[in-house]
């Protein structure tokens, strides 16, 4: 067996790592599943390391696999640049995946990034998902960047997870908590509200699935009892329930009228707490140019709402 890993095998490896499944990767690459499985085993044999953990649910990268993926991406990128420069080939298809908590500014930045992308072909992914899934997505490199918050309550737990998974948290801005309510809600015209003011209204929060720990909640004050509590899975539903049931949720205070319309307003919440919003990435893997473009747009959008980028 040839001891060198081929460029084609590296491209296959990158797709498998992104898909988390040999079956899905084979479909995306238009190759037979047995051939792709064989190619992955050949790579592992050539490098002498186990790069994947294989389970009935799919495959994920081992720590050695994460490191190998970082080098594979760099090699493939350099090969693409060489072909564009000297063989007049068109730019490679742009790839990038972002996982985020349910923030409109993260979506705004994604839209701006797509509009700036000068490529005939691209495959980009934006996942608004659960906190634990964001961490797993970035740890396994299914996503390059994850957007989430931490505060005094969840900081130790999240930071411990970040360290264990080789992730680094980069602060973007610190926000005072606000409640989002319908414009017709009696609280909408208040200069601020207290937790006691909220008791009469349904508390809306994002469901965290099997990892529904207080530390993974997207909303602060997650340990406080609410007599009326509703969990939802997406932003559209939570805004509909704000309007239909006079419900509320707690977030950063940043609203996008382009995405959320004029019917939802933000009211400061009078509590001694704050939300430090930031992005996570794998500490041993260099970000692609596409991911860096997204982060650039993210900082631009945040600045447009009056939150200057925070140095990391």
Short mmCIF file of C-alpha atoms in Angstrom, two decimals:
data_model
loop_
_atom_site.label_atom_id
_atom_site.label_comp_id
_atom_site.label_asym_id
_atom_site.label_seq_id
_atom_site.Cartn_x
_atom_site.Cartn_y
_atom_site.Cartn_z
CA UNK A 1 0.00 0.00 0.00
CA UNK A 2 1.27 3.46 -0.92
CA UNK A 3 2.30 5.28 2.23
CA UNK A 4 1.12 8.69 1.04
CA UNK A 5 -2.34 10.07 1.71
CA UNK A 6 -3.77 11.39 -1.56
CA UNK A 7 -5.43 14.76 -2.05
CA UNK A 8 -8.66 12.96 -3.00
CA UNK A 9 -8.59 11.01 0.25
CA UNK A 10 -8.13 14.24 2.20
CA UNK A 11 -11.18 15.72 0.48
CA UNK A 12 -13.15 12.60 1.32
CA UNK A 13 -11.97 12.80 4.93
CA UNK A 14 -13.11 16.42 5.26
CA UNK A 15 -16.58 15.57 3.93
CA UNK A 16 -16.96 12.58 6.25
CA UNK A 17 -15.91 14.66 9.26
CA UNK A 18 -18.42 17.37 8.34
CA UNK A 19 -21.25 14.91 7.71
CA UNK A 20 -20.71 12.75 10.78
CA UNK A 21 -21.85 9.81 8.68
CA UNK A 22 -20.29 7.66 5.96
CA UNK A 23 -23.71 7.29 4.35
CA UNK A 24 -24.40 11.03 4.13
CA UNK A 25 -20.85 11.77 2.99
CA UNK A 26 -21.04 9.11 0.29
CA UNK A 27 -24.27 10.64 -1.03
CA UNK A 28 -22.75 14.14 -1.04
CA UNK A 29 -19.58 12.90 -2.81
CA UNK A 30 -21.42 10.63 -5.26
CA UNK A 31 -19.27 7.65 -4.33
CA UNK A 32 -20.22 4.19 -3.13
CA UNK A 33 -20.42 3.81 0.64
CA UNK A 34 -18.10 0.77 0.77
CA UNK A 35 -15.48 2.67 -1.26
CA UNK A 36 -15.65 5.62 1.10
CA UNK A 37 -15.39 3.40 4.18
CA UNK A 38 -12.36 1.72 2.65
CA UNK A 39 -10.75 5.10 1.91
CA UNK A 40 -11.17 6.19 5.54
CA UNK A 41 -9.62 2.97 6.84
CA UNK A 42 -6.72 3.40 4.40
CA UNK A 43 -6.05 6.89 5.74
CA UNK A 44 -6.01 5.59 9.31
CA UNK A 45 -3.65 2.80 8.29
CA UNK A 46 -1.30 5.20 6.54
CA UNK A 47 -1.09 7.67 9.43
CA UNK A 48 -1.05 4.92 12.03
CA UNK A 49 -3.74 6.52 14.18
CA UNK A 50 -7.42 6.02 14.86
CA UNK A 51 -9.09 9.12 13.47
CA UNK A 52 -12.75 8.19 13.93
CA UNK A 53 -14.93 6.82 16.70
CA UNK A 54 -17.57 4.65 15.07
CA UNK A 55 -20.96 4.03 16.71
CA UNK A 56 -24.44 2.97 15.59
CA UNK A 57 -25.40 6.67 15.52
CA UNK A 58 -22.59 7.63 13.15
CA UNK A 59 -18.96 8.61 13.42
CA UNK A 60 -17.09 11.38 15.20
CA UNK A 61 -13.49 12.49 15.26
CA UNK A 62 -11.04 11.32 17.87
CA UNK A 63 -8.59 13.92 19.28
CA UNK A 64 -6.06 12.69 16.68
CA UNK A 65 -8.76 13.03 14.04
CA UNK A 66 -9.43 16.63 15.01
CA UNK A 67 -5.74 17.48 14.65
CA UNK A 68 -5.52 15.62 11.34
CA UNK A 69 -8.57 17.49 10.01
CA UNK A 70 -6.90 20.82 10.69
CA UNK A 71 -3.91 19.84 8.56
CA UNK A 72 -6.12 18.26 5.88
CA UNK A 73 -8.08 21.48 5.45
CA UNK A 74 -4.89 23.49 5.06
CA UNK A 75 -3.49 21.09 2.44
CA UNK A 76 -6.71 21.07 0.41
CA UNK A 77 -6.99 24.87 0.60
CA UNK A 78 -3.42 25.33 -0.62
CA UNK A 79 -3.99 22.86 -3.46
CA UNK A 80 -7.12 24.78 -4.51
CA UNK A 81 -5.21 28.07 -4.49
CA UNK A 82 -2.42 26.55 -6.58
CA UNK A 83 -4.88 25.23 -9.17
CA UNK A 84 -6.65 28.58 -9.37
CA UNK A 85 -3.36 30.45 -9.84
CA UNK A 86 -1.59 28.20 -12.32
CA UNK A 87 -4.23 25.96 -13.90
CA UNK A 88 -6.98 28.58 -14.27
CA UNK A 89 -9.49 26.42 -12.44
CA UNK A 90 -12.55 27.98 -10.86
CA UNK A 91 -12.50 28.50 -7.07
CA UNK A 92 -13.50 25.51 -4.98
CA UNK A 93 -16.96 25.28 -3.50
CA UNK A 94 -17.10 27.32 -0.30
CA UNK A 95 -17.92 25.36 2.85
CA UNK A 96 -18.78 26.65 6.30
CA UNK A 97 -21.04 25.60 9.17
CA UNK A 98 -22.14 27.74 12.12
CA UNK A 99 -24.04 26.58 15.21
CA UNK A 100 -25.72 29.15 17.43
CA UNK A 101 -28.20 29.78 20.17
CA UNK A 102 -31.35 31.58 19.00
CA UNK A 103 -29.98 35.05 18.23
CA UNK A 104 -31.21 37.28 15.42
CA UNK A 105 -27.82 39.01 15.17
CA UNK A 106 -26.20 35.64 14.38
CA UNK A 107 -28.64 35.21 11.50
CA UNK A 108 -28.05 38.79 10.30
CA UNK A 109 -24.31 38.13 10.19
CA UNK A 110 -24.87 34.90 8.28
CA UNK A 111 -26.96 36.73 5.66
CA UNK A 112 -24.23 39.35 5.27
CA UNK A 113 -21.57 36.65 4.97
CA UNK A 114 -23.49 34.86 2.21
CA UNK A 115 -23.94 38.12 0.32
CA UNK A 116 -20.17 38.72 0.49
CA UNK A 117 -19.33 35.22 -0.68
CA UNK A 118 -17.93 35.43 -4.20
CA UNK A 119 -18.28 31.85 -5.33
CA UNK A 120 -20.30 30.08 -8.00
CA UNK A 121 -20.84 27.19 -5.62
CA UNK A 122 -21.10 27.01 -1.86
CA UNK A 123 -22.51 24.80 0.85
CA UNK A 124 -23.14 26.74 4.03
CA UNK A 125 -24.96 25.65 7.17
CA UNK A 126 -26.56 27.70 9.94
CA UNK A 127 -27.90 25.68 12.86
CA UNK A 128 -29.98 27.37 15.55
CA UNK A 129 -29.78 24.60 18.10
CA UNK A 130 -29.41 23.56 21.73
CA UNK A 131 -26.48 24.64 23.88
CA UNK A 132 -25.06 21.14 24.36
CA UNK A 133 -25.36 20.46 20.62
CA UNK A 134 -23.45 23.66 19.83
CA UNK A 135 -20.57 22.48 22.00
CA UNK A 136 -20.64 19.02 20.42
CA UNK A 137 -20.85 20.44 16.89
CA UNK A 138 -17.72 22.52 17.38
CA UNK A 139 -15.86 19.84 19.35
CA UNK A 140 -16.39 17.34 16.52
CA UNK A 141 -15.82 20.03 13.85
CA UNK A 142 -19.25 19.61 12.32
CA UNK A 143 -19.32 23.37 12.84
CA UNK A 144 -16.35 25.69 12.80
CA UNK A 145 -17.90 28.30 15.07
CA UNK A 146 -20.51 28.22 17.84
CA UNK A 147 -22.34 31.22 19.29
CA UNK A 148 -23.54 31.13 22.90
CA UNK A 149 -23.46 33.04 26.18
CA UNK A 150 -22.09 32.49 29.63
CA UNK A 151 -22.68 34.27 32.94
CA UNK A 152 -21.73 33.84 36.58
CA UNK A 153 -24.19 30.96 36.97
CA UNK A 154 -23.07 28.72 34.09
CA UNK A 155 -19.50 29.91 33.56
CA UNK A 156 -17.68 27.24 35.57
CA UNK A 157 -19.66 24.39 34.02
CA UNK A 158 -19.29 25.66 30.45
CA UNK A 159 -15.61 26.53 30.83
CA UNK A 160 -14.93 23.03 32.17
CA UNK A 161 -16.67 21.55 29.13
CA UNK A 162 -14.73 23.84 26.78
CA UNK A 163 -11.42 22.75 28.29
CA UNK A 164 -12.36 19.07 28.16
CA UNK A 165 -13.29 19.32 24.47
CA UNK A 166 -10.37 21.51 23.41
CA UNK A 167 -12.52 24.57 22.76
CA UNK A 168 -11.74 28.25 23.29
CA UNK A 169 -14.35 30.88 24.19
CA UNK A 170 -13.87 34.31 22.55
CA UNK A 171 -16.01 37.08 24.13
CA UNK A 172 -17.91 39.39 21.77
CA UNK A 173 -19.93 41.67 24.07
CA UNK A 174 -21.60 41.81 27.46
CA UNK A 175 -25.31 42.58 27.59
CA UNK A 176 -27.69 43.48 30.36
CA UNK A 177 -30.63 41.05 30.37
CA UNK A 178 -33.87 42.14 28.70
CA UNK A 179 -37.28 40.56 28.28
CA UNK A 180 -38.83 40.20 24.85
CA UNK A 181 -42.61 40.73 24.85
CA UNK A 182 -45.37 41.55 22.41
CA UNK A 183 -45.93 45.24 21.72
CA UNK A 184 -49.46 44.77 23.15
CA UNK A 185 -48.20 43.24 26.41
CA UNK A 186 -48.91 45.50 29.43
CA UNK A 187 -45.18 45.39 30.24
CA UNK A 188 -44.15 46.71 26.83
CA UNK A 189 -44.32 50.37 27.83
CA UNK A 190 -42.34 50.00 31.03
CA UNK A 191 -38.88 51.54 31.43
CA UNK A 192 -37.83 48.27 33.09
CA UNK A 193 -39.37 45.22 34.73
CA UNK A 194 -38.50 43.04 37.72
CA UNK A 195 -38.81 39.24 38.05
CA UNK A 196 -41.88 39.85 40.24
CA UNK A 197 -43.55 41.72 37.34
CA UNK A 198 -43.19 38.62 35.15
CA UNK A 199 -44.97 36.11 37.40
CA UNK A 200 -48.38 36.69 35.82
CA UNK A 201 -47.15 35.92 32.31
CA UNK A 202 -46.08 32.66 30.61
CA UNK A 203 -42.31 32.17 30.70
CA UNK A 204 -41.08 31.01 27.29
CA UNK A 205 -37.77 29.18 26.99
CA UNK A 206 -35.91 27.11 24.43
CA UNK A 207 -36.08 23.37 25.07
CA UNK A 208 -32.67 21.77 25.64
CA UNK A 209 -33.79 18.17 25.04
CA UNK A 210 -32.11 15.40 27.00
CA UNK A 211 -29.49 17.89 28.22
CA UNK A 212 -32.10 20.14 29.85
CA UNK A 213 -29.76 21.19 32.65
CA UNK A 214 -30.16 24.65 34.17
CA UNK A 215 -26.56 25.30 33.08
CA UNK A 216 -27.45 24.80 29.40
CA UNK A 217 -30.47 27.12 29.43
CA UNK A 218 -30.40 29.98 26.94
CA UNK A 219 -32.18 32.19 29.45
CA UNK A 220 -30.80 33.50 32.73
CA UNK A 221 -32.74 32.88 35.98
CA UNK A 222 -33.33 29.32 34.77
CA UNK A 223 -33.42 28.01 38.35
CA UNK A 224 -36.23 30.33 39.42
CA UNK A 225 -39.67 28.74 39.53
CA UNK A 226 -42.25 30.08 37.07
CA UNK A 227 -45.91 29.12 37.60
CA UNK A 228 -46.51 29.35 33.85
CA UNK A 229 -43.76 27.78 31.77
CA UNK A 230 -43.66 26.81 28.09
CA UNK A 231 -40.69 25.33 26.24
CA UNK A 232 -40.33 25.70 22.49
CA UNK A 233 -37.83 24.62 19.86
CA UNK A 234 -37.54 27.59 17.48
CA UNK A 235 -37.58 31.38 17.35
CA UNK A 236 -40.68 31.66 15.16
CA UNK A 237 -42.76 29.75 17.71
CA UNK A 238 -41.47 31.72 20.67
CA UNK A 239 -42.39 35.01 18.99
CA UNK A 240 -45.83 33.68 18.06
CA UNK A 241 -46.44 32.76 21.70
CA UNK A 242 -45.34 36.20 22.84
CA UNK A 243 -48.08 37.65 20.68
CA UNK A 244 -50.74 34.99 21.19
CA UNK A 245 -50.29 34.36 24.93
CA UNK A 246 -48.56 37.53 26.17
CA UNK A 247 -45.56 35.38 27.01
CA UNK A 248 -42.01 36.58 27.55
CA UNK A 249 -38.48 35.32 27.19
CA UNK A 250 -35.17 36.64 28.53
CA UNK A 251 -32.33 37.47 26.15
CA UNK A 252 -29.69 40.03 25.22
CA UNK A 253 -32.02 42.87 24.24
CA UNK A 254 -30.91 42.83 20.60
CA UNK A 255 -33.89 42.57 18.28
CA UNK A 256 -33.90 42.65 14.48
CA UNK A 257 -36.98 44.23 12.92
CA UNK A 258 -35.90 42.78 9.57
CA UNK A 259 -36.21 39.24 10.95
CA UNK A 260 -38.64 39.65 13.85
CA UNK A 261 -40.95 42.38 12.63
CA UNK A 262 -42.34 45.30 14.60
CA UNK A 263 -44.55 43.33 16.98
CA UNK A 264 -41.87 42.36 19.51
CA UNK A 265 -40.18 44.84 21.85
CA UNK A 266 -37.32 44.62 24.32
CA UNK A 267 -37.61 45.81 27.92
CA UNK A 268 -34.67 45.95 30.39
CA UNK A 269 -34.85 43.38 33.19
CA UNK A 270 -33.89 44.78 36.57
CA UNK A 271 -31.58 42.06 37.91
CA UNK A 272 -27.98 41.99 39.04
CA UNK A 273 -26.71 39.82 36.20
CA UNK A 274 -25.24 40.06 32.74
CA UNK A 275 -24.78 37.89 29.65
CA UNK A 276 -21.37 37.54 28.06
CA UNK A 277 -22.00 36.51 24.46
CA UNK A 278 -19.13 35.00 22.51
CA UNK A 279 -18.04 32.41 20.00
CA UNK A 280 -16.27 29.11 20.48
CA UNK A 281 -13.93 27.30 18.14
CA UNK A 282 -11.56 24.38 18.39
CA UNK A 283 -8.28 25.57 19.82
CA UNK A 284 -6.09 23.34 17.65
CA UNK A 285 -7.74 24.02 14.28
CA UNK A 286 -7.22 27.07 12.10
CA UNK A 287 -10.45 28.71 10.94
CA UNK A 288 -11.21 28.80 7.24
CA UNK A 289 -11.43 32.12 5.40
CA UNK A 290 -15.20 31.65 5.19
CA UNK A 291 -15.51 31.28 8.97
CA UNK A 292 -13.35 34.35 9.51
CA UNK A 293 -15.62 36.25 7.11
CA UNK A 294 -18.61 35.23 9.23
CA UNK A 295 -16.94 36.45 12.43
CA UNK A 296 -16.09 39.75 10.73
CA UNK A 297 -19.75 40.20 9.80
CA UNK A 298 -20.82 39.17 13.29
CA UNK A 299 -18.75 41.95 14.83
CA UNK A 300 -20.14 44.44 12.29
CA UNK A 301 -23.73 43.51 13.11
CA UNK A 302 -23.13 43.65 16.86
CA UNK A 303 -21.50 47.07 16.50
CA UNK A 304 -24.54 48.30 14.55
CA UNK A 305 -26.68 47.55 17.63
CA UNK A 306 -24.37 49.61 19.82
CA UNK A 307 -22.30 46.75 21.23
CA UNK A 308 -18.64 47.22 20.38
CA UNK A 309 -16.55 44.08 19.86
CA UNK A 310 -14.85 42.95 23.03
CA UNK A 311 -11.16 42.07 22.85
CA UNK A 312 -10.40 38.39 23.36
#
